[in-house]
PDB file of C-alpha atoms in Angstrom:
ATOM      1  CA  MET J   1       0.000   0.000   0.000  1.00 65.00           C
ATOM      2  CA  LEU J   2       2.737   2.451   0.934  1.00 73.00           C
ATOM      3  CA  ARG J   3       4.588   1.583  -2.297  1.00 71.00           C
ATOM      4  CA  ARG J   4       1.510   2.656  -4.288  1.00 72.00           C
ATOM      5  CA  ILE J   5       1.347   6.056  -2.623  1.00 74.00           C
ATOM      6  CA  PHE J   6       5.118   6.575  -2.725  1.00 76.00           C
ATOM      7  CA  PRO J   7       6.460   4.644  -5.730  1.00 77.00           C
ATOM      8  CA  HIS J   8       9.587   6.799  -5.632  1.00 79.00           C
ATOM      9  CA  PRO J   9      10.002   8.098  -2.070  1.00 83.00           C
ATOM     10  CA  LEU J  10      13.244   9.955  -2.748  1.00 84.00           C
ATOM     11  CA  LEU J  11      11.686  11.703  -5.752  1.00 85.00           C
ATOM     12  CA  SER J  12       8.700  12.663  -3.579  1.00 89.00           C
ATOM     13  CA  LEU J  13      11.000  14.198  -0.994  1.00 91.00           C
ATOM     14  CA  VAL J  14      13.053  16.025  -3.626  1.00 91.00           C
ATOM     15  CA  LEU J  15       9.948  17.411  -5.336  1.00 92.00           C
ATOM     16  CA  THR J  16       8.604  18.662  -2.006  1.00 93.00           C
ATOM     17  CA  LEU J  17      11.908  20.349  -1.155  1.00 93.00           C
ATOM     18  CA  VAL J  18      12.250  21.840  -4.644  1.00 94.00           C
ATOM     19  CA  TRP J  19       8.728  23.217  -4.404  1.00 93.00           C
ATOM     20  CA  LEU J  20       9.498  24.833  -1.050  1.00 93.00           C
ATOM     21  CA  GLY J  21      12.689  26.265  -2.527  1.00 94.00           C
ATOM     22  CA  LEU J  22      10.848  27.663  -5.543  1.00 94.00           C
ATOM     23  CA  VAL J  23       8.160  29.426  -3.534  1.00 94.00           C
ATOM     24  CA  ASN J  24      10.895  30.679  -1.182  1.00 92.00           C
ATOM     25  CA  LYS J  25       8.576  30.629   1.819  1.00 90.00           C
ATOM     26  CA  VAL J  26       7.805  27.759   4.153  1.00 91.00           C
ATOM     27  CA  THR J  27       4.164  27.924   5.177  1.00 94.00           C
ATOM     28  CA  LEU J  28       1.664  25.189   5.927  1.00 94.00           C
ATOM     29  CA  GLY J  29      -0.093  25.772   2.593  1.00 94.00           C
ATOM     30  CA  ASN J  30       3.157  25.586   0.616  1.00 94.00           C
ATOM     31  CA  LEU J  31       4.191  22.451   2.501  1.00 94.00           C
ATOM     32  CA  VAL J  32       0.830  20.769   1.796  1.00 95.00           C
ATOM     33  CA  LEU J  33       1.037  21.679  -1.900  1.00 94.00           C
ATOM     34  CA  GLY J  34       4.658  20.476  -2.047  1.00 93.00           C
ATOM     35  CA  VAL J  35       3.721  17.136  -0.448  1.00 92.00           C
ATOM     36  CA  ALA J  36       0.750  16.833  -2.851  1.00 94.00           C
ATOM     37  CA  LEU J  37       3.085  17.394  -5.813  1.00 92.00           C
ATOM     38  CA  GLY J  38       5.559  14.965  -4.247  1.00 91.00           C
ATOM     39  CA  ILE J  39       2.845  12.292  -4.207  1.00 89.00           C
ATOM     40  CA  VAL J  40       0.981  13.016  -7.466  1.00 91.00           C
ATOM     41  CA  VAL J  41       3.945  13.421  -9.849  1.00 90.00           C
ATOM     42  CA  PRO J  42       5.668  10.112  -8.954  1.00 87.00           C
ATOM     43  CA  VAL J  43       2.352   8.217  -9.024  1.00 85.00           C
ATOM     44  CA  MET J  44       1.537   9.612 -12.481  1.00 89.00           C
ATOM     45  CA  THR J  45       5.029   8.864 -13.837  1.00 84.00           C
ATOM     46  CA  ALA J  46       5.552   5.452 -12.164  1.00 79.00           C
ATOM     47  CA  ALA J  47       4.570   3.621 -15.363  1.00 79.00           C
ATOM     48  CA  TYR J  48       7.532   5.201 -17.155  1.00 80.00           C
ATOM     49  CA  TRP J  49      10.006   3.816 -14.583  1.00 74.00           C
ATOM     50  CA  PRO J  50       9.450   0.045 -14.789  1.00 72.00           C
ATOM     51  CA  ASN J  51      13.084  -0.921 -14.226  1.00 75.00           C
ATOM     52  CA  ARG J  52      14.267   1.925 -12.070  1.00 71.00           C
ATOM     53  CA  PRO J  53      17.769   1.559 -10.717  1.00 75.00           C
ATOM     54  CA  ARG J  54      18.285   0.392  -7.175  1.00 77.00           C
ATOM     55  CA  ILE J  55      20.923   2.081  -5.081  1.00 80.00           C
ATOM     56  CA  ARG J  56      22.614  -0.823  -3.347  1.00 84.00           C
ATOM     57  CA  ASN J  57      24.796   1.198  -0.996  1.00 85.00           C
ATOM     58  CA  PRO J  58      23.414   4.613   0.055  1.00 85.00           C
ATOM     59  CA  LEU J  59      26.440   5.394   2.233  1.00 91.00           C
ATOM     60  CA  MET J  60      28.713   4.835  -0.750  1.00 92.00           C
ATOM     61  CA  ALA J  61      26.475   7.225  -2.738  1.00 92.00           C
ATOM     62  CA  ALA J  62      27.048   9.901  -0.093  1.00 94.00           C
ATOM     63  CA  GLU J  63      30.791   9.205  -0.180  1.00 95.00           C
ATOM     64  CA  TYR J  64      30.707   9.419  -3.987  1.00 96.00           C
ATOM     65  CA  ALA J  65      28.990  12.813  -3.826  1.00 95.00           C
ATOM     66  CA  LEU J  66      31.632  14.125  -1.415  1.00 97.00           C
ATOM     67  CA  VAL J  67      34.482  12.787  -3.564  1.00 96.00           C
ATOM     68  CA  VAL J  68      32.993  14.404  -6.667  1.00 96.00           C
ATOM     69  CA  LEU J  69      32.479  17.739  -4.895  1.00 97.00           C
ATOM     70  CA  TRP J  70      36.069  17.687  -3.649  1.00 97.00           C
ATOM     71  CA  ASP J  71      37.366  16.767  -7.103  1.00 96.00           C
ATOM     72  CA  ILE J  72      35.391  19.628  -8.671  1.00 96.00           C
ATOM     73  CA  VAL J  73      36.914  22.132  -6.250  1.00 97.00           C
ATOM     74  CA  VAL J  74      40.449  20.811  -6.802  1.00 96.00           C
ATOM     75  CA  ALA J  75      39.982  20.659 -10.590  1.00 96.00           C
ATOM     76  CA  ASN J  76      38.722  24.264 -10.637  1.00 96.00           C
ATOM     77  CA  VAL J  77      41.949  25.412  -9.017  1.00 97.00           C
ATOM     78  CA  GLN J  78      44.047  23.258 -11.363  1.00 95.00           C
ATOM     79  CA  VAL J  79      42.259  24.557 -14.471  1.00 95.00           C
ATOM     80  CA  ALA J  80      42.607  28.148 -13.244  1.00 95.00           C
ATOM     81  CA  MET J  81      46.338  27.601 -12.802  1.00 95.00           C
ATOM     82  CA  ILE J  82      46.590  26.087 -16.293  1.00 94.00           C
ATOM     83  CA  ILE J  83      44.682  28.968 -17.871  1.00 93.00           C
ATOM     84  CA  LEU J  84      46.557  31.691 -16.004  1.00 95.00           C
ATOM     85  CA  PHE J  85      50.111  30.392 -16.012  1.00 94.00           C
ATOM     86  CA  LYS J  86      50.672  27.658 -18.601  1.00 92.00           C
ATOM     87  CA  PRO J  87      51.680  28.773 -22.098  1.00 93.00           C
ATOM     88  CA  ASN J  88      49.594  27.300 -24.912  1.00 91.00           C
ATOM     89  CA  ALA J  89      52.655  25.578 -26.348  1.00 92.00           C
ATOM     90  CA  ASP J  90      53.017  23.566 -23.130  1.00 92.00           C
ATOM     91  CA  LEU J  91      49.416  22.323 -23.046  1.00 93.00           C
ATOM     92  CA  ARG J  92      49.034  18.600 -23.650  1.00 94.00           C
ATOM     93  CA  SER J  93      45.373  18.082 -24.467  1.00 95.00           C
ATOM     94  CA  THR J  94      44.559  14.498 -25.212  1.00 96.00           C
ATOM     95  CA  TRP J  95      41.779  12.037 -25.868  1.00 97.00           C
ATOM     96  CA  ILE J  96      41.609   9.128 -23.443  1.00 97.00           C
ATOM     97  CA  THR J  97      39.639   5.926 -23.876  1.00 97.00           C
ATOM     98  CA  VAL J  98      38.408   4.644 -20.533  1.00 97.00           C
ATOM     99  CA  PRO J  99      37.317   0.992 -20.638  1.00 97.00           C
ATOM    100  CA  LEU J 100      34.180   0.440 -18.559  1.00 97.00           C
ATOM    101  CA  GLU J 101      33.247  -2.385 -16.248  1.00 96.00           C
ATOM    102  CA  LEU J 102      29.891  -0.746 -15.493  1.00 94.00           C
ATOM    103  CA  THR J 103      26.865  -2.356 -17.113  1.00 90.00           C
ATOM    104  CA  SER J 104      24.002  -0.254 -15.758  1.00 88.00           C
ATOM    105  CA  ALA J 105      22.921   2.564 -18.075  1.00 89.00           C
ATOM    106  CA  GLU J 106      22.248   4.759 -15.052  1.00 89.00           C
ATOM    107  CA  ALA J 107      25.726   4.169 -13.613  1.00 93.00           C
ATOM    108  CA  ILE J 108      27.352   4.951 -16.975  1.00 95.00           C
ATOM    109  CA  THR J 109      25.276   8.135 -17.215  1.00 94.00           C
ATOM    110  CA  VAL J 110      26.362   9.230 -13.732  1.00 95.00           C
ATOM    111  CA  LEU J 111      29.997   8.511 -14.622  1.00 97.00           C
ATOM    112  CA  ALA J 112      29.762  10.511 -17.858  1.00 97.00           C
ATOM    113  CA  GLY J 113      28.097  13.387 -16.021  1.00 96.00           C
ATOM    114  CA  THR J 114      30.746  13.314 -13.303  1.00 97.00           C
ATOM    115  CA  ILE J 115      33.557  13.437 -15.842  1.00 97.00           C
ATOM    116  CA  THR J 116      31.911  16.361 -17.622  1.00 96.00           C
ATOM    117  CA  MET J 117      31.202  18.263 -14.381  1.00 95.00           C
ATOM    118  CA  THR J 118      34.834  18.018 -13.336  1.00 94.00           C
ATOM    119  CA  PRO J 119      36.676  20.962 -14.895  1.00 94.00           C
ATOM    120  CA  GLY J 120      39.379  19.978 -17.360  1.00 94.00           C
ATOM    121  CA  THR J 121      37.644  16.817 -18.596  1.00 96.00           C
ATOM    122  CA  VAL J 122      34.677  16.165 -20.865  1.00 97.00           C
ATOM    123  CA  SER J 123      33.063  12.853 -21.685  1.00 96.00           C
ATOM    124  CA  ALA J 124      32.594  12.958 -25.427  1.00 95.00           C
ATOM    125  CA  MET J 125      31.325   9.586 -26.623  1.00 96.00           C
ATOM    126  CA  LEU J 126      30.219   6.183 -25.405  1.00 96.00           C
ATOM    127  CA  SER J 127      31.139   3.176 -27.509  1.00 95.00           C
ATOM    128  CA  ALA J 128      28.265   1.370 -29.246  1.00 95.00           C
ATOM    129  CA  ASP J 129      28.545  -1.607 -26.917  1.00 95.00           C
ATOM    130  CA  SER J 130      28.958   0.617 -23.802  1.00 94.00           C
ATOM    131  CA  SER J 131      32.350  -0.910 -23.059  1.00 96.00           C
ATOM    132  CA  ALA J 132      34.351   2.335 -23.199  1.00 97.00           C
ATOM    133  CA  ILE J 133      33.917   6.071 -22.876  1.00 97.00           C
ATOM    134  CA  LEU J 134      35.957   8.660 -24.744  1.00 97.00           C
ATOM    135  CA  VAL J 135      37.188  11.497 -22.521  1.00 97.00           C
ATOM    136  CA  HIS J 136      38.914  14.719 -23.548  1.00 97.00           C
ATOM    137  CA  CYS J 137      41.433  16.015 -21.029  1.00 96.00           C
ATOM    138  CA  LEU J 138      42.545  19.654 -21.135  1.00 95.00           C
ATOM    139  CA  HIS J 139      46.070  18.907 -19.928  1.00 94.00           C
ATOM    140  CA  THR J 140      47.852  15.798 -18.726  1.00 94.00           C
ATOM    141  CA  ASP J 141      51.376  14.470 -18.741  1.00 93.00           C
ATOM    142  CA  ASP J 142      50.150  10.913 -18.172  1.00 95.00           C
ATOM    143  CA  PRO J 143      46.909   9.839 -19.920  1.00 95.00           C
ATOM    144  CA  ASP J 144      47.095   6.415 -18.275  1.00 96.00           C
ATOM    145  CA  ASP J 145      47.042   8.053 -14.850  1.00 96.00           C
ATOM    146  CA  VAL J 146      43.891  10.023 -15.753  1.00 96.00           C
ATOM    147  CA  ARG J 147      42.240   6.806 -16.924  1.00 97.00           C
ATOM    148  CA  ASP J 148      43.282   4.999 -13.741  1.00 97.00           C
ATOM    149  CA  GLN J 149      42.008   7.835 -11.549  1.00 96.00           C
ATOM    150  CA  ILE J 150      38.602   7.804 -13.268  1.00 97.00           C
ATOM    151  CA  LYS J 151      38.363   4.065 -12.752  1.00 96.00           C
ATOM    152  CA  ALA J 152      39.579   4.145  -9.134  1.00 96.00           C
ATOM    153  CA  ARG J 153      37.802   7.261  -7.863  1.00 95.00           C
ATOM    154  CA  TYR J 154      34.527   7.076  -9.767  1.00 97.00           C
ATOM    155  CA  GLU J 155      33.868   3.770 -11.505  1.00 96.00           C
ATOM    156  CA  ARG J 156      34.794   1.630  -8.491  1.00 95.00           C
ATOM    157  CA  ARG J 157      32.351   3.530  -6.273  1.00 95.00           C
ATOM    158  CA  LEU J 158      29.604   3.491  -8.908  1.00 95.00           C
ATOM    159  CA  LYS J 159      29.947  -0.276  -9.199  1.00 94.00           C
ATOM    160  CA  GLU J 160      29.312  -0.554  -5.466  1.00 92.00           C
ATOM    161  CA  ILE J 161      26.385   1.861  -5.607  1.00 92.00           C
ATOM    162  CA  PHE J 162      24.529   0.422  -8.617  1.00 86.00           C
ATOM    163  CA  GLN J 163      25.585  -3.207  -8.955  1.00 75.00           C
TER     164      GLN J 163
END
């Protein structure tokens, strides 16, 4: 019964919080409307999520979020230093193929988004069989190290979260 009312409890909570953030005022009426939206929208869209991903390890998801946030901050500083102080002739931009062990489409999407959100790298293409992702790196002396860091810092955690 509870699963029918809240088919996606996290989505319900997020929708309620987003609604309260959008109206920028927490009142009883806004809270009731936010909860109503948090119930109605997931119920109406549940049919479009038949095989929704299961997060196997929520604590690892929190750790992943913290690692990504830290990496974004560090990468911002590194990219700023590259832009401000490194001559163009010394830049070593390169394309890196990262082989994937992930099989879940959702996990691959999160990995690609993480790579793109981290300054200095962009995920450009996924192979047809989803076995590798092509990443452009603004500057690196060791492409293998960048590949290994992506696999160790992100892919390993995503495997624990989604699989």
